[in-house]
Amino acid sequence: MWKDDPVNGVIVVASVIIGIIVLPNLFRVAKYVFGALLRWRETASLAASVSLSRERNLLFLVSLLPVSLLMSRYELYHISLMDGQEPWVVSLMCLGALSLALLLRYVLVNNFAPRRMGDAWKIARTNILNFFIIAAAAGLLIAGIASFTNLDDSLVRKVLLSVFSVLFAVIIYRNFEILSWKGQRFKAFLYLCGLELTPAVLLVVSAIIF
């Protein structure tokens, strides 16, 4: 079982230790990161501060590991190549798939930036980092409650997928607000579909096809 795998146990412990180390960073940027769900100006304020942006970027990198562990533990992402693999290998494969999707997004947003929307785009493209921090925090809270209440894994999986989907949708909508603040709503919609949604869609499609 996933939770009985010793290597996974080491990865989980390492993730917890790293999480404790960066807690002060989270407290300093929490207002802006979680506020990004409610107002796009919180994202703008965060992007305008070099020191706060660095702390947010660090938290984003740290959040990738727990999100990958949740993907592995509750099979939020599963392809046929994972069948028969050790649980810790599946965890690393989830981290690899997530990293590839983010790499594709990085290439897209840095090479196909919309013209005449430069300032807004610089703000909007950082919002996905906030999403991963929030998703990691929410996912760990849900997983913690599930472990204490012995909830069925299939139910936890549905809850996590629902929460992650809603969080992602909210962040995408905030990006739409940022990019369309000068009235360019149609262009904002096109760029969000092409640059932000493409990596996420490909990740989902890969799980369906493979």
Short mmCIF file of C-alpha atoms in Angstrom, two decimals:
data_model
loop_
_atom_site.label_atom_id
_atom_site.label_comp_id
_atom_site.label_asym_id
_atom_site.label_seq_id
_atom_site.Cartn_x
_atom_site.Cartn_y
_atom_site.Cartn_z
CA MET A 1 0.00 0.00 0.00
CA TRP A 2 1.01 3.60 -0.63
CA LYS A 3 1.27 4.60 3.02
CA ASP A 4 3.30 1.50 3.91
CA ASP A 5 6.00 2.15 1.33
CA PRO A 6 9.22 3.06 3.23
CA VAL A 7 10.63 5.29 0.48
CA ASN A 8 7.35 7.17 0.25
CA GLY A 9 7.53 7.54 4.01
CA VAL A 10 10.94 9.19 3.73
CA ILE A 11 9.65 11.53 1.00
CA VAL A 12 6.64 12.46 3.14
CA VAL A 13 8.83 13.16 6.17
CA ALA A 14 11.19 15.26 4.03
CA SER A 15 8.20 17.18 2.68
CA VAL A 16 6.95 17.86 6.21
CA ILE A 17 10.36 19.06 7.39
CA ILE A 18 10.71 21.38 4.40
CA GLY A 19 7.18 22.64 5.01
CA ILE A 20 8.01 23.50 8.61
CA ILE A 21 11.15 25.34 7.53
CA VAL A 22 9.26 27.56 5.07
CA LEU A 23 6.30 28.29 7.37
CA PRO A 24 7.62 31.79 8.21
CA ASN A 25 7.71 32.54 4.48
CA LEU A 26 4.10 31.41 4.16
CA PHE A 27 2.99 33.68 7.00
CA ARG A 28 4.61 36.67 5.32
CA VAL A 29 2.93 36.17 1.94
CA ALA A 30 -0.32 34.47 3.01
CA LYS A 31 -2.30 37.71 2.75
CA TYR A 32 -1.38 38.08 -0.91
CA VAL A 33 -1.36 34.42 -1.96
CA PHE A 34 -4.76 33.53 -0.49
CA GLY A 35 -6.07 37.00 -1.27
CA ALA A 36 -5.44 36.24 -4.95
CA LEU A 37 -8.58 34.10 -4.85
CA LEU A 38 -10.69 37.12 -3.92
CA ARG A 39 -9.02 40.05 -5.69
CA TRP A 40 -6.62 40.23 -8.60
CA ARG A 41 -4.96 43.31 -7.08
CA GLU A 42 -3.41 41.10 -4.40
CA THR A 43 -1.52 39.32 -7.18
CA ALA A 44 -0.44 42.70 -8.56
CA SER A 45 0.82 43.79 -5.13
CA LEU A 46 2.76 40.56 -4.74
CA ALA A 47 4.30 40.85 -8.20
CA ALA A 48 5.38 44.41 -7.46
CA SER A 49 7.52 43.36 -4.48
CA VAL A 50 10.81 41.62 -5.30
CA SER A 51 11.28 40.20 -1.79
CA LEU A 52 7.71 38.92 -1.46
CA SER A 53 7.83 37.45 -4.98
CA ARG A 54 10.98 35.53 -4.09
CA GLU A 55 9.32 34.09 -1.01
CA ARG A 56 6.24 33.17 -3.02
CA ASN A 57 8.40 31.50 -5.68
CA LEU A 58 10.16 29.46 -3.00
CA LEU A 59 6.82 28.34 -1.57
CA PHE A 60 5.67 27.38 -5.06
CA LEU A 61 8.68 25.10 -5.55
CA VAL A 62 8.15 23.57 -2.11
CA SER A 63 4.45 22.99 -2.82
CA LEU A 64 5.15 20.83 -5.89
CA LEU A 65 6.24 17.87 -3.78
CA PRO A 66 3.15 17.64 -1.53
CA VAL A 67 0.87 18.19 -4.52
CA SER A 68 2.64 15.33 -6.34
CA LEU A 69 2.30 13.11 -3.27
CA LEU A 70 -1.42 13.84 -3.15
CA MET A 71 -1.70 13.06 -6.87
CA SER A 72 0.01 9.73 -6.25
CA ARG A 73 -1.73 8.83 -2.96
CA TYR A 74 -5.26 9.41 -4.24
CA GLU A 75 -4.62 8.65 -7.92
CA LEU A 76 -5.50 12.14 -9.06
CA TYR A 77 -3.19 11.43 -11.98
CA HIS A 78 -2.65 7.91 -13.26
CA ILE A 79 -1.34 6.47 -16.52
CA SER A 80 -0.77 2.87 -17.56
CA LEU A 81 3.01 3.22 -17.09
CA MET A 82 2.36 3.50 -13.36
CA ASP A 83 0.69 0.08 -13.19
CA GLY A 84 2.78 -2.33 -11.13
CA GLN A 85 5.29 0.33 -10.09
CA GLU A 86 6.37 0.86 -6.51
CA PRO A 87 4.36 3.62 -4.79
CA TRP A 88 7.41 5.88 -4.48
CA VAL A 89 8.09 5.51 -8.20
CA VAL A 90 4.51 6.56 -8.91
CA SER A 91 5.02 9.61 -6.69
CA LEU A 92 8.11 10.61 -8.65
CA MET A 93 6.31 10.00 -11.95
CA CYS A 94 3.52 12.34 -10.80
CA LEU A 95 6.15 14.94 -9.92
CA GLY A 96 7.72 14.43 -13.36
CA ALA A 97 4.40 14.81 -15.19
CA LEU A 98 3.59 17.96 -13.23
CA SER A 99 7.04 19.36 -13.93
CA LEU A 100 6.68 18.70 -17.68
CA ALA A 101 3.32 20.49 -17.75
CA LEU A 102 4.82 23.46 -15.92
CA LEU A 103 7.83 23.47 -18.24
CA LEU A 104 5.51 23.60 -21.25
CA ARG A 105 3.63 26.47 -19.63
CA TYR A 106 6.90 28.28 -18.97
CA VAL A 107 7.88 27.98 -22.64
CA LEU A 108 4.48 29.20 -23.80
CA VAL A 109 4.12 32.19 -21.48
CA ASN A 110 7.68 33.37 -22.09
CA ASN A 111 7.72 32.99 -25.86
CA PHE A 112 4.18 33.92 -26.84
CA ALA A 113 3.48 36.86 -24.54
CA PRO A 114 0.58 38.98 -25.79
CA ARG A 115 1.50 42.30 -27.33
CA ARG A 116 0.08 45.51 -25.84
CA MET A 117 -0.71 43.62 -22.63
CA GLY A 118 2.83 43.45 -21.28
CA ASP A 119 2.30 44.84 -17.78
CA ALA A 120 -0.90 42.90 -17.20
CA TRP A 121 0.67 39.71 -18.55
CA LYS A 122 3.63 39.99 -16.17
CA ILE A 123 1.16 39.98 -13.30
CA ALA A 124 -1.20 37.31 -14.64
CA ARG A 125 1.47 34.76 -15.46
CA THR A 126 2.53 34.58 -11.79
CA ASN A 127 -0.91 33.66 -10.52
CA ILE A 128 -0.48 29.94 -11.21
CA LEU A 129 2.24 29.92 -8.55
CA ASN A 130 -0.32 31.10 -6.03
CA PHE A 131 -2.62 28.30 -7.15
CA PHE A 132 -0.10 25.59 -6.31
CA ILE A 133 0.58 27.03 -2.87
CA ILE A 134 -3.13 27.21 -2.08
CA ALA A 135 -3.76 23.76 -3.58
CA ALA A 136 -0.99 22.23 -1.46
CA ALA A 137 -2.36 23.82 1.72
CA ALA A 138 -5.96 22.83 0.97
CA GLY A 139 -4.98 19.34 -0.16
CA LEU A 140 -2.91 18.63 2.93
CA LEU A 141 -5.76 19.84 5.15
CA ILE A 142 -8.24 17.56 3.38
CA ALA A 143 -5.83 14.61 3.51
CA GLY A 144 -5.22 15.21 7.20
CA ILE A 145 -8.93 15.24 7.97
CA ALA A 146 -9.39 12.11 5.85
CA SER A 147 -6.67 10.22 7.75
CA PHE A 148 -8.20 11.06 11.12
CA THR A 149 -11.75 10.20 10.07
CA ASN A 150 -10.85 7.16 7.92
CA LEU A 151 -12.67 8.48 4.89
CA ASP A 152 -12.78 6.26 1.83
CA ASP A 153 -10.01 7.03 -0.66
CA SER A 154 -12.46 7.32 -3.56
CA LEU A 155 -14.40 10.00 -1.68
CA VAL A 156 -11.23 11.90 -0.81
CA ARG A 157 -10.18 11.69 -4.45
CA LYS A 158 -13.45 13.27 -5.58
CA VAL A 159 -13.18 16.01 -2.97
CA LEU A 160 -9.58 16.82 -3.93
CA LEU A 161 -10.38 16.88 -7.63
CA SER A 162 -13.34 19.17 -6.98
CA VAL A 163 -11.38 21.54 -4.75
CA PHE A 164 -8.40 21.71 -7.12
CA SER A 165 -10.70 22.31 -10.10
CA VAL A 166 -12.53 25.14 -8.34
CA LEU A 167 -9.27 26.76 -7.21
CA PHE A 168 -7.85 26.55 -10.73
CA ALA A 169 -11.03 28.00 -12.23
CA VAL A 170 -10.96 30.92 -9.79
CA ILE A 171 -7.30 31.67 -10.55
CA ILE A 172 -7.98 31.54 -14.30
CA TYR A 173 -10.88 33.95 -13.83
CA ARG A 174 -8.65 36.32 -11.85
CA ASN A 175 -6.16 36.17 -14.72
CA PHE A 176 -8.96 37.02 -17.11
CA GLU A 177 -9.75 40.07 -14.96
CA ILE A 178 -6.11 41.13 -14.99
CA LEU A 179 -5.69 40.75 -18.75
CA SER A 180 -9.00 42.43 -19.61
CA TRP A 181 -8.70 45.42 -17.29
CA LYS A 182 -8.21 47.67 -20.33
CA GLY A 183 -11.21 46.26 -22.17
CA GLN A 184 -9.41 43.57 -24.19
CA ARG A 185 -11.66 40.76 -23.06
CA PHE A 186 -11.61 38.70 -26.26
CA LYS A 187 -7.82 38.82 -26.52
CA ALA A 188 -7.55 37.93 -22.83
CA PHE A 189 -9.80 34.91 -23.38
CA LEU A 190 -7.74 33.71 -26.35
CA TYR A 191 -4.43 33.99 -24.55
CA LEU A 192 -5.75 32.23 -21.45
CA CYS A 193 -7.03 29.35 -23.57
CA GLY A 194 -3.82 29.10 -25.54
CA LEU A 195 -1.18 29.67 -22.90
CA GLU A 196 -2.68 28.86 -19.51
CA LEU A 197 -5.17 26.10 -20.25
CA THR A 198 -3.16 24.12 -22.82
CA PRO A 199 -0.68 22.54 -20.32
CA ALA A 200 -3.50 21.68 -17.90
CA VAL A 201 -5.62 20.16 -20.65
CA LEU A 202 -2.69 18.11 -21.96
CA LEU A 203 -2.05 16.78 -18.45
CA VAL A 204 -5.67 15.66 -18.15
CA VAL A 205 -5.74 14.22 -21.67
CA SER A 206 -2.54 12.23 -21.02
CA ALA A 207 -4.21 10.60 -18.02
CA ILE A 208 -7.24 9.69 -20.16
CA ILE A 209 -5.31 8.39 -23.18
CA PHE A 210 -2.39 6.68 -21.48
#
